[in-house]
Short mmCIF file of C-alpha atoms in Angstrom, two decimals:
data_model
loop_
_atom_site.label_atom_id
_atom_site.label_comp_id
_atom_site.label_asym_id
_atom_site.label_seq_id
_atom_site.Cartn_x
_atom_site.Cartn_y
_atom_site.Cartn_z
CA MET A 1 10.67 -34.07 11.20
CA ALA A 2 8.16 -32.50 8.78
CA LEU A 3 7.17 -28.97 9.67
CA LYS A 4 3.61 -27.90 10.39
CA GLY A 5 1.89 -24.86 8.94
CA LEU A 6 2.75 -22.72 11.97
CA ASP A 7 6.45 -23.62 11.67
CA ILE A 8 6.43 -22.55 8.03
CA PHE A 9 4.50 -19.40 8.89
CA LYS A 10 7.24 -18.36 11.33
CA LEU A 11 9.79 -18.49 8.51
CA THR A 12 7.57 -16.60 6.06
CA PRO A 13 7.95 -12.80 5.63
CA LYS A 14 4.90 -10.92 6.96
CA THR A 15 3.86 -9.08 3.81
CA ASN A 16 1.12 -9.38 1.21
CA CYS A 17 1.66 -12.67 -0.62
CA LYS A 18 1.05 -12.78 -4.37
CA GLU A 19 0.09 -16.45 -4.11
CA CYS A 20 -2.67 -16.27 -1.50
CA GLY A 21 -3.31 -12.55 -0.98
CA ASN A 22 -3.15 -13.03 2.78
CA PRO A 23 -1.15 -10.36 4.62
CA THR A 24 0.07 -12.94 7.17
CA CYS A 25 0.74 -15.74 4.63
CA MET A 26 -0.82 -18.31 6.99
CA ALA A 27 -2.98 -19.70 4.19
CA PHE A 28 0.06 -20.20 2.01
CA SER A 29 1.97 -21.81 4.88
CA MET A 30 -0.84 -24.32 5.41
CA LYS A 31 -0.83 -25.20 1.70
CA VAL A 32 2.91 -25.85 1.84
CA ALA A 33 2.52 -28.04 4.94
CA GLN A 34 -0.18 -30.10 3.18
CA GLY A 35 1.96 -30.52 0.08
CA ALA A 36 -0.52 -28.63 -2.10
CA VAL A 37 2.05 -26.05 -3.21
CA GLY A 38 5.84 -25.86 -3.25
CA ILE A 39 7.70 -23.46 -1.01
CA GLU A 40 9.51 -22.09 -4.07
CA LYS A 41 6.25 -20.32 -5.01
CA CYS A 42 6.81 -17.77 -2.26
CA PRO A 43 8.61 -14.77 -3.85
CA TYR A 44 9.66 -13.29 -0.51
CA MET A 45 11.24 -16.17 1.40
CA SER A 46 15.02 -16.22 1.61
CA GLU A 47 17.02 -19.00 0.00
CA GLU A 48 18.26 -20.02 3.44
CA ALA A 49 14.69 -20.40 4.74
CA LYS A 50 13.68 -22.36 1.62
CA ALA A 51 16.61 -24.72 2.14
CA THR A 52 15.60 -25.24 5.77
CA LEU A 53 12.02 -26.05 4.81
CA ASN A 54 12.97 -28.34 1.95
CA GLU A 55 15.32 -30.26 4.23
CA ALA A 56 12.65 -30.58 6.93
CA ASN A 57 9.93 -31.72 4.53
CA ALA A 58 12.07 -34.18 2.55
CA PRO A 59 11.22 -37.91 2.93
CA ALA A 60 12.91 -39.58 5.89
CA MET A 61 14.57 -42.00 3.48
CA LYS A 62 16.49 -40.49 0.60
CA THR A 63 15.69 -41.51 -2.97
CA LEU A 64 18.80 -42.45 -4.93
CA LYS A 65 19.65 -43.93 -8.32
CA PHE A 66 22.50 -46.07 -9.56
CA GLY A 67 23.31 -47.50 -12.95
CA ALA A 68 23.11 -45.61 -16.22
CA GLY A 69 20.69 -45.70 -19.13
CA GLU A 70 18.70 -48.93 -19.30
CA THR A 71 20.47 -50.32 -16.23
CA GLU A 72 19.43 -47.41 -13.96
CA LYS A 73 17.62 -48.44 -10.79
CA THR A 74 15.90 -46.38 -8.10
CA LEU A 75 16.47 -47.08 -4.42
CA GLY A 76 14.91 -45.72 -1.24
CA GLY A 77 12.20 -43.09 -0.98
CA GLU A 78 10.19 -45.31 1.37
CA THR A 79 7.75 -43.62 3.72
CA VAL A 80 6.16 -46.48 5.67
CA LEU A 81 7.22 -49.67 7.44
CA PHE A 82 4.23 -51.74 6.28
CA ARG A 83 2.76 -51.93 2.80
CA HIS A 84 -0.80 -51.96 4.13
CA ASP A 85 -0.19 -48.43 5.43
CA LYS A 86 0.90 -47.14 2.03
CA THR A 87 2.49 -48.56 -1.10
CA PHE A 88 6.18 -49.36 -0.96
CA VAL A 89 8.03 -47.13 -3.42
CA SER A 90 11.20 -48.69 -4.85
CA GLN A 91 11.42 -52.39 -5.67
CA SER A 92 14.20 -54.49 -4.20
CA VAL A 93 17.00 -54.94 -6.72
CA PHE A 94 18.31 -58.49 -7.13
CA GLY A 95 22.01 -58.98 -7.81
CA VAL A 96 24.52 -61.81 -8.08
CA ASN A 97 27.99 -61.93 -6.53
CA VAL A 98 30.73 -62.49 -9.10
CA CYS A 99 34.52 -62.69 -8.84
CA ALA A 100 37.35 -62.98 -11.33
CA GLY A 101 37.39 -66.76 -11.11
CA CYS A 102 33.65 -67.42 -11.36
CA PHE A 103 32.48 -64.68 -13.74
CA ASP A 104 31.94 -66.71 -16.91
CA GLU A 105 29.99 -69.44 -15.13
CA ARG A 106 27.75 -67.07 -13.22
CA ILE A 107 27.07 -64.60 -16.02
CA ALA A 108 25.89 -67.49 -18.21
CA GLU A 109 23.47 -68.45 -15.46
CA VAL A 110 22.35 -64.86 -14.94
CA GLU A 111 21.53 -64.32 -18.60
CA LYS A 112 19.20 -67.32 -18.67
CA VAL A 113 16.81 -65.50 -16.33
CA SER A 114 14.74 -63.24 -18.56
CA TYR A 115 10.96 -63.28 -18.88
CA ASP A 116 7.91 -61.02 -18.77
CA ARG A 117 5.20 -61.22 -16.15
CA ILE A 118 2.18 -58.92 -15.98
CA GLY A 119 3.82 -56.19 -18.02
CA GLU A 120 7.17 -56.27 -16.18
CA HIS A 121 10.45 -57.63 -17.51
CA MET A 122 12.07 -59.90 -14.94
CA TYR A 123 15.83 -60.37 -14.91
CA THR A 124 18.82 -60.23 -12.55
CA GLU A 125 19.47 -56.49 -12.41
CA ALA A 126 22.87 -56.09 -10.76
CA LEU A 127 26.32 -57.64 -10.57
CA ASN A 128 28.27 -57.36 -7.32
CA LEU A 129 31.97 -57.42 -8.26
CA LYS A 130 33.96 -58.84 -5.36
CA PHE A 131 37.59 -57.88 -4.89
CA SER A 132 39.72 -60.85 -3.84
CA GLY A 133 43.07 -59.08 -3.50
CA ASP A 134 44.37 -59.19 -7.07
CA LYS A 135 44.14 -55.68 -8.53
CA ALA A 136 44.81 -56.64 -12.15
CA ALA A 137 42.26 -59.47 -12.06
CA TYR A 138 39.68 -57.15 -10.49
CA LEU A 139 40.11 -54.48 -13.15
CA GLU A 140 39.71 -57.12 -15.83
CA LEU A 141 36.54 -58.30 -14.07
CA VAL A 142 35.14 -54.75 -14.14
CA LYS A 143 35.78 -54.50 -17.88
CA LYS A 144 34.05 -57.82 -18.56
CA ALA A 145 31.04 -56.96 -16.38
CA MET A 146 30.35 -53.69 -18.19
CA GLY A 147 29.19 -55.40 -21.36
CA HIS A 148 26.29 -57.36 -19.88
CA GLY A 149 23.54 -54.77 -19.35
CA ARG A 150 23.49 -54.93 -15.55
CA ALA A 151 24.03 -52.22 -12.94
CA LEU A 152 27.34 -52.64 -11.14
CA ILE A 153 28.34 -52.72 -7.48
CA LEU A 154 32.04 -52.51 -6.64
CA GLU A 155 32.60 -54.45 -3.41
CA CYS A 156 36.12 -53.25 -2.76
CA THR A 157 37.66 -51.74 0.38
CA CYS A 158 41.08 -51.17 -1.23
CA VAL A 159 41.19 -47.45 -2.06
CA GLU A 160 43.83 -47.81 -4.77
CA THR A 161 41.97 -50.61 -6.55
CA ALA A 162 38.60 -48.85 -6.21
CA ALA A 163 40.06 -45.68 -7.75
CA ALA A 164 41.40 -47.65 -10.72
CA ALA A 165 38.07 -49.48 -11.14
CA LEU A 166 36.15 -46.20 -11.15
CA GLU A 167 38.40 -44.86 -13.87
CA ILE A 168 37.05 -47.71 -15.99
CA CYS A 169 33.36 -47.73 -15.07
CA ALA A 170 32.43 -44.39 -13.45
CA ALA A 171 30.20 -43.55 -16.43
CA GLU A 172 28.11 -46.64 -15.56
CA LYS A 173 27.28 -45.03 -12.19
CA PRO A 174 28.06 -48.06 -10.00
CA ILE A 175 27.78 -48.24 -6.24
CA LEU A 176 31.18 -48.07 -4.57
CA ASN A 177 30.52 -50.41 -1.66
CA GLY A 178 33.84 -49.97 0.11
CA ALA A 179 33.61 -47.43 2.93
CA THR A 180 34.48 -48.69 6.41
CA PRO A 181 35.31 -47.00 9.72
CA GLU A 182 38.97 -47.20 8.71
CA ASN A 183 38.89 -45.83 5.14
CA TYR A 184 35.71 -43.75 4.91
CA LYS A 185 37.55 -40.46 4.27
CA GLU A 186 39.38 -41.76 1.20
CA MET A 187 36.31 -43.61 -0.10
CA THR A 188 34.11 -40.55 0.36
CA GLU A 189 36.55 -38.50 -1.67
CA LEU A 190 36.47 -41.14 -4.43
CA ALA A 191 32.66 -41.27 -4.47
CA GLN A 192 32.37 -37.46 -4.58
CA LYS A 193 34.92 -37.19 -7.35
CA ASN A 194 33.16 -39.76 -9.53
CA GLY A 195 29.57 -38.92 -8.61
CA VAL A 196 28.63 -42.43 -7.49
CA LEU A 197 26.76 -43.83 -4.50
CA LEU A 198 28.92 -44.83 -1.56
CA GLY A 199 28.22 -48.07 0.28
CA ILE A 200 29.13 -48.17 3.97
CA SER A 201 29.72 -51.29 6.05
CA ALA A 202 30.87 -51.82 9.64
CA GLY A 203 31.13 -54.50 12.31
CA ASP A 204 27.91 -53.51 14.11
CA LEU A 205 25.09 -50.99 13.96
CA ASP A 206 26.78 -48.48 16.28
CA ALA A 207 29.87 -48.41 14.08
CA LEU A 208 27.70 -48.23 10.94
CA TYR A 209 25.83 -45.25 12.37
CA ASP A 210 29.00 -43.45 13.42
CA THR A 211 30.59 -44.02 10.01
CA ALA A 212 27.50 -42.77 8.16
CA ALA A 213 27.45 -39.68 10.37
CA ALA A 214 31.15 -39.08 9.70
CA VAL A 215 30.61 -39.33 5.94
CA GLU A 216 27.69 -36.90 6.17
CA ALA A 217 29.93 -34.51 8.10
CA LEU A 218 32.27 -34.57 5.09
CA GLY A 219 29.38 -33.24 3.02
CA TYR A 220 28.37 -36.43 1.17
CA LYS A 221 24.88 -37.88 1.51
CA ASP A 222 24.48 -40.23 -1.46
CA LEU A 223 24.88 -43.33 0.66
CA VAL A 224 23.83 -46.96 0.81
CA LEU A 225 24.11 -48.90 4.08
CA ASP A 226 25.34 -52.50 3.97
CA VAL A 227 23.41 -54.06 6.85
CA THR A 228 24.77 -57.60 6.35
CA GLY A 229 25.75 -59.05 9.71
CA ALA A 230 27.58 -62.14 10.91
CA THR A 231 24.41 -64.25 10.94
CA ALA A 232 20.98 -64.22 9.33
CA LYS A 233 19.51 -63.16 12.68
CA ASP A 234 21.90 -60.22 12.98
CA THR A 235 21.25 -59.16 9.40
CA TYR A 236 17.49 -59.30 9.89
CA ALA A 237 17.72 -57.22 13.06
CA ASN A 238 20.02 -54.70 11.37
CA ALA A 239 17.72 -54.23 8.38
CA ILE A 240 14.69 -53.63 10.59
CA GLN A 241 16.44 -51.34 13.06
CA VAL A 242 17.90 -49.17 10.31
CA ARG A 243 14.52 -48.82 8.59
CA ARG A 244 12.67 -48.13 11.84
CA ALA A 245 15.24 -45.53 12.92
CA ALA A 246 14.78 -43.71 9.62
CA LEU A 247 11.01 -43.88 9.20
CA LYS A 248 9.68 -44.04 12.74
CA ASP A 249 12.34 -42.13 14.69
CA LYS A 250 13.09 -39.76 11.77
CA ASP A 251 16.83 -40.27 12.17
CA ARG A 252 18.19 -39.21 8.79
CA THR A 253 21.63 -40.67 9.46
CA PHE A 254 20.00 -44.06 8.83
CA GLY A 255 17.70 -42.65 6.13
CA TYR A 256 19.34 -44.46 3.23
CA PRO A 257 18.69 -47.62 1.18
CA SER A 258 20.24 -50.88 2.35
CA ILE A 259 22.31 -53.71 0.90
CA VAL A 260 21.80 -57.28 2.14
CA ASN A 261 24.21 -59.96 0.95
CA VAL A 262 22.40 -63.17 1.88
CA ALA A 263 25.22 -65.30 0.44
CA LYS A 264 27.48 -64.22 3.31
CA VAL A 265 25.12 -65.64 5.94
CA ALA A 266 23.77 -68.71 4.10
CA ALA A 267 27.04 -70.71 4.12
CA GLY A 268 26.84 -71.64 0.44
CA ASP A 269 23.33 -73.10 0.71
CA ALA A 270 21.43 -71.98 -2.43
CA THR A 271 18.05 -72.95 -0.97
CA MET A 272 18.72 -70.95 2.18
CA GLN A 273 19.80 -67.98 0.07
CA THR A 274 16.48 -68.05 -1.76
CA ALA A 275 14.56 -68.27 1.52
CA LEU A 276 16.52 -65.38 3.04
CA ALA A 277 16.14 -63.30 -0.11
CA SER A 278 12.36 -63.69 0.10
CA MET A 279 12.48 -62.54 3.72
CA PHE A 280 14.47 -59.43 2.86
CA VAL A 281 12.08 -58.50 0.07
CA LEU A 282 9.66 -57.95 2.95
CA LYS A 283 12.15 -56.67 5.56
CA TYR A 284 13.83 -54.44 4.07
CA GLY A 285 16.51 -55.07 1.48
CA SER A 286 16.88 -52.34 -1.10
CA ILE A 287 19.53 -54.45 -2.84
CA ILE A 288 19.59 -58.22 -2.25
CA LEU A 289 22.71 -60.12 -3.31
CA MET A 290 23.03 -63.88 -3.85
CA ASP A 291 25.73 -66.21 -5.16
CA SER A 292 23.41 -67.56 -7.84
CA MET A 293 20.01 -66.87 -9.31
CA THR A 294 18.75 -69.70 -11.48
CA TYR A 295 15.35 -69.58 -13.13
CA ALA A 296 13.98 -71.81 -10.37
CA GLN A 297 15.21 -69.34 -7.74
CA ALA A 298 14.19 -66.22 -9.64
CA LEU A 299 10.61 -67.18 -10.46
CA PRO A 300 9.23 -67.16 -6.87
CA LEU A 301 11.40 -64.19 -5.84
CA PHE A 302 10.28 -61.99 -8.71
CA GLY A 303 6.66 -63.02 -8.20
CA LEU A 304 6.88 -62.14 -4.50
CA ARG A 305 8.55 -58.82 -5.25
CA GLN A 306 5.92 -57.88 -7.78
CA ASN A 307 3.16 -58.62 -5.28
CA ILE A 308 4.81 -56.69 -2.44
CA PHE A 309 5.69 -53.63 -4.50
CA THR A 310 2.32 -53.30 -6.20
CA ASP A 311 -0.26 -50.83 -4.91
CA PRO A 312 -2.69 -53.02 -2.91
CA GLN A 313 -5.50 -50.68 -3.96
CA LYS A 314 -4.85 -51.39 -7.64
CA PRO A 315 -5.21 -55.02 -8.73
CA MET A 316 -2.57 -56.46 -11.03
CA LYS A 317 -3.84 -56.97 -14.57
CA VAL A 318 -2.62 -58.84 -17.62
CA GLU A 319 -2.77 -57.30 -21.05
CA PRO A 320 -5.99 -58.07 -22.98
CA GLY A 321 -5.25 -60.25 -25.98
CA ILE A 322 -5.07 -63.75 -27.43
CA TYR A 323 -2.86 -66.21 -25.52
CA ALA A 324 -2.24 -69.40 -27.48
CA LEU A 325 -1.76 -72.34 -25.10
CA ASN A 326 -0.46 -75.86 -25.79
CA GLY A 327 0.45 -75.03 -29.38
CA ALA A 328 -2.99 -73.64 -30.27
CA ASP A 329 -3.66 -72.34 -33.78
CA GLU A 330 -6.56 -70.77 -35.69
CA ASN A 331 -8.50 -74.05 -35.56
CA SER A 332 -8.35 -74.39 -31.76
CA PRO A 333 -11.33 -73.47 -29.55
CA CYS A 334 -11.43 -70.22 -27.57
CA VAL A 335 -11.63 -69.82 -23.80
CA THR A 336 -12.31 -66.46 -22.19
CA THR A 337 -11.85 -64.99 -18.73
CA VAL A 338 -11.06 -61.67 -17.03
CA ASP A 339 -7.77 -59.76 -16.87
CA PHE A 340 -7.26 -60.12 -13.10
CA ALA A 341 -3.71 -61.51 -12.88
CA LEU A 342 -4.49 -64.18 -10.28
CA THR A 343 -7.43 -65.46 -12.33
CA TYR A 344 -5.30 -65.51 -15.48
CA PHE A 345 -2.48 -67.53 -13.90
CA ILE A 346 -4.84 -70.03 -12.29
CA VAL A 347 -6.92 -70.54 -15.44
CA SER A 348 -3.97 -70.62 -17.85
CA GLY A 349 -2.15 -73.05 -15.57
CA GLU A 350 -5.05 -75.48 -15.52
CA LEU A 351 -5.54 -75.17 -19.28
CA GLU A 352 -1.87 -75.92 -19.84
CA ARG A 353 -2.13 -78.96 -17.56
CA SER A 354 -4.94 -80.29 -19.71
CA GLY A 355 -2.62 -80.40 -22.73
CA VAL A 356 -5.50 -79.40 -25.02
CA PRO A 357 -4.64 -76.63 -27.53
CA CYS A 358 -6.83 -73.58 -26.96
CA ASN A 359 -6.79 -69.81 -27.41
CA LEU A 360 -7.26 -67.98 -24.11
CA ILE A 361 -9.01 -64.66 -24.81
CA ILE A 362 -8.46 -62.04 -22.11
CA SER A 363 -10.96 -59.20 -21.98
CA ASP A 364 -10.52 -55.85 -20.25
CA ALA A 365 -12.48 -56.28 -17.00
CA GLY A 366 -10.83 -53.59 -14.89
CA GLY A 367 -8.61 -56.07 -13.05
CA TYR A 368 -11.53 -57.65 -11.21
CA SER A 369 -12.32 -61.33 -10.62
CA VAL A 370 -15.06 -62.96 -12.67
CA LEU A 371 -18.01 -62.43 -10.32
CA THR A 372 -16.89 -58.96 -9.25
CA ALA A 373 -16.38 -57.89 -12.86
CA TRP A 374 -19.76 -59.34 -13.85
CA ALA A 375 -21.51 -57.53 -10.97
CA ALA A 376 -19.80 -54.28 -11.97
CA GLY A 377 -20.82 -54.66 -15.60
CA LYS A 378 -17.20 -55.00 -16.75
CA PHE A 379 -17.51 -58.64 -17.81
CA SER A 380 -20.69 -58.94 -19.81
CA ALA A 381 -21.83 -60.16 -23.20
CA GLY A 382 -21.38 -56.62 -24.50
CA THR A 383 -17.82 -56.19 -23.20
CA ILE A 384 -16.77 -59.65 -24.44
CA ALA A 385 -18.23 -58.94 -27.89
CA LYS A 386 -16.43 -55.59 -27.91
CA SER A 387 -13.14 -57.29 -27.06
CA PHE A 388 -13.70 -59.78 -29.89
CA LYS A 389 -14.04 -56.90 -32.33
CA GLU A 390 -11.05 -54.98 -30.98
CA LEU A 391 -8.85 -58.08 -31.07
CA ASP A 392 -10.25 -59.18 -34.46
CA ILE A 393 -10.92 -62.68 -33.13
CA GLU A 394 -13.08 -63.71 -36.08
CA GLY A 395 -10.40 -62.61 -38.51
CA LYS A 396 -7.64 -64.51 -36.68
CA ILE A 397 -9.40 -67.67 -35.47
CA LYS A 398 -11.52 -69.99 -37.62
CA ASN A 399 -12.89 -72.12 -34.77
CA ARG A 400 -16.26 -70.82 -33.56
CA THR A 401 -16.39 -72.37 -30.07
CA LEU A 402 -16.15 -70.09 -27.05
CA ILE A 403 -15.84 -71.54 -23.54
CA ILE A 404 -16.87 -69.14 -20.77
CA PRO A 405 -16.36 -69.32 -16.96
CA GLY A 406 -18.92 -71.44 -15.13
CA LYS A 407 -19.66 -68.60 -12.70
CA ALA A 408 -20.65 -66.44 -15.68
CA ALA A 409 -23.04 -69.03 -17.12
CA VAL A 410 -25.77 -66.39 -17.12
CA LEU A 411 -24.02 -64.76 -20.09
CA LYS A 412 -24.56 -67.74 -22.41
CA GLY A 413 -27.84 -66.58 -23.98
CA GLU A 414 -26.70 -62.97 -24.45
CA LEU A 415 -23.41 -64.06 -25.97
CA GLU A 416 -25.21 -66.25 -28.50
CA GLU A 417 -27.06 -63.09 -29.59
CA GLN A 418 -23.96 -60.87 -29.54
CA LEU A 419 -21.77 -63.43 -31.34
CA PRO A 420 -23.94 -65.09 -33.99
CA GLY A 421 -22.45 -68.26 -35.40
CA TRP A 422 -20.54 -69.04 -32.22
CA THR A 423 -21.19 -72.03 -29.98
CA ILE A 424 -21.07 -70.89 -26.34
CA VAL A 425 -19.98 -73.59 -23.90
CA VAL A 426 -20.08 -73.18 -20.11
CA ALA A 427 -17.00 -74.41 -18.22
CA PRO A 428 -16.97 -75.71 -14.60
CA ASN A 429 -17.39 -73.23 -11.76
CA GLU A 430 -13.89 -73.88 -10.45
CA ALA A 431 -10.64 -73.77 -12.42
CA THR A 432 -9.59 -77.10 -10.90
CA GLY A 433 -12.24 -78.77 -13.06
CA LEU A 434 -10.80 -77.46 -16.30
CA VAL A 435 -8.33 -80.28 -16.90
CA LYS A 436 -10.97 -83.02 -17.02
CA PHE A 437 -13.46 -80.73 -18.76
CA MET A 438 -11.08 -79.83 -21.62
CA LYS A 439 -9.99 -83.46 -22.12
CA ASP A 440 -13.60 -84.66 -22.16
CA TYR A 441 -14.68 -81.84 -24.45
CA LYS A 442 -11.89 -82.64 -26.88
#
């Protein structure tokens, strides 16, 4: 539980403080409690007291990293149960289960999923390497998986095989997801020796808690909890109870990121895996594992994740620029709208459905919708003209037709003044009318 100013004051030496000048250091203690200053600024506090305070004020859920270099991913660090209370911190990581016999088929599928959406590169980030009992085949699988630019998870409860696998890939900083109530001592020693995260699994929540506590007692706290249960219902309950225990009850033994392997509870049903994965983006899978992730599965999952893990106070924006649609070139007409991501996807989708080549010009409007941006002065004749100059529209596009949103029809006259030589055309009020409008206009 986080300490209050009075708690910190009790641990602070009663002498003149160089930071605040207060003989009792109460002012400094209050600053520390509010997060305005770090406890390390106090020159008089003992190292033992500083350690106590840092431990007490640390987030209820530990922040951890796995993977190395470009594959590194951050897990945990969450502070709230609901995103409307405060932004979620670390995105769910999507991974695919692979084994020695299915690696080539699944890695080919994994590598097809790669695209950019609103400034974020979307791809399958992790490979969960499943041990099937053949040590030699597993070690070969580890070697093959290392060359594909994905973070690795070693799902292996065999201590001997896990040790050999870590000799191969420890530098990649994988998760060793192999600790159980039976082997946790040996697995903890392996994880400590190699400096990797240790995944813990057990038959039920009580056993999971006891095993996590036992590993902590051995002095290791870089843990990930595998909350996958026998059924989807059990898994859902486990994920929520672990998160609530950590964040609401402040129980640090459950204050670690979680792994959810939806393939184990979906009985080979790819559609069900996708549905369950979407559920655990919300509640509360730090790492979500599936047997497959085709483009059709990935597109809605990545879109959902991006929405959930975006600050609700900051609208998602697309990059201002020229977006050529339907094979548009310099002779195609221009269409303009704001940079609010939802507006962009709706408008671009309808323009693509029309099949008419056009250049969609996105202006910087602060991430607002058309009417909101217009009311705020961020989508005006002046700002559109400025964007045209910054993007060198006249130097890149020969066509001199600009189609503007119907709800911004009031800008037509001003734009004709700001952009001499251009024909300003007003589109329908609603994006759904764009298909017919563009075909008729053509």
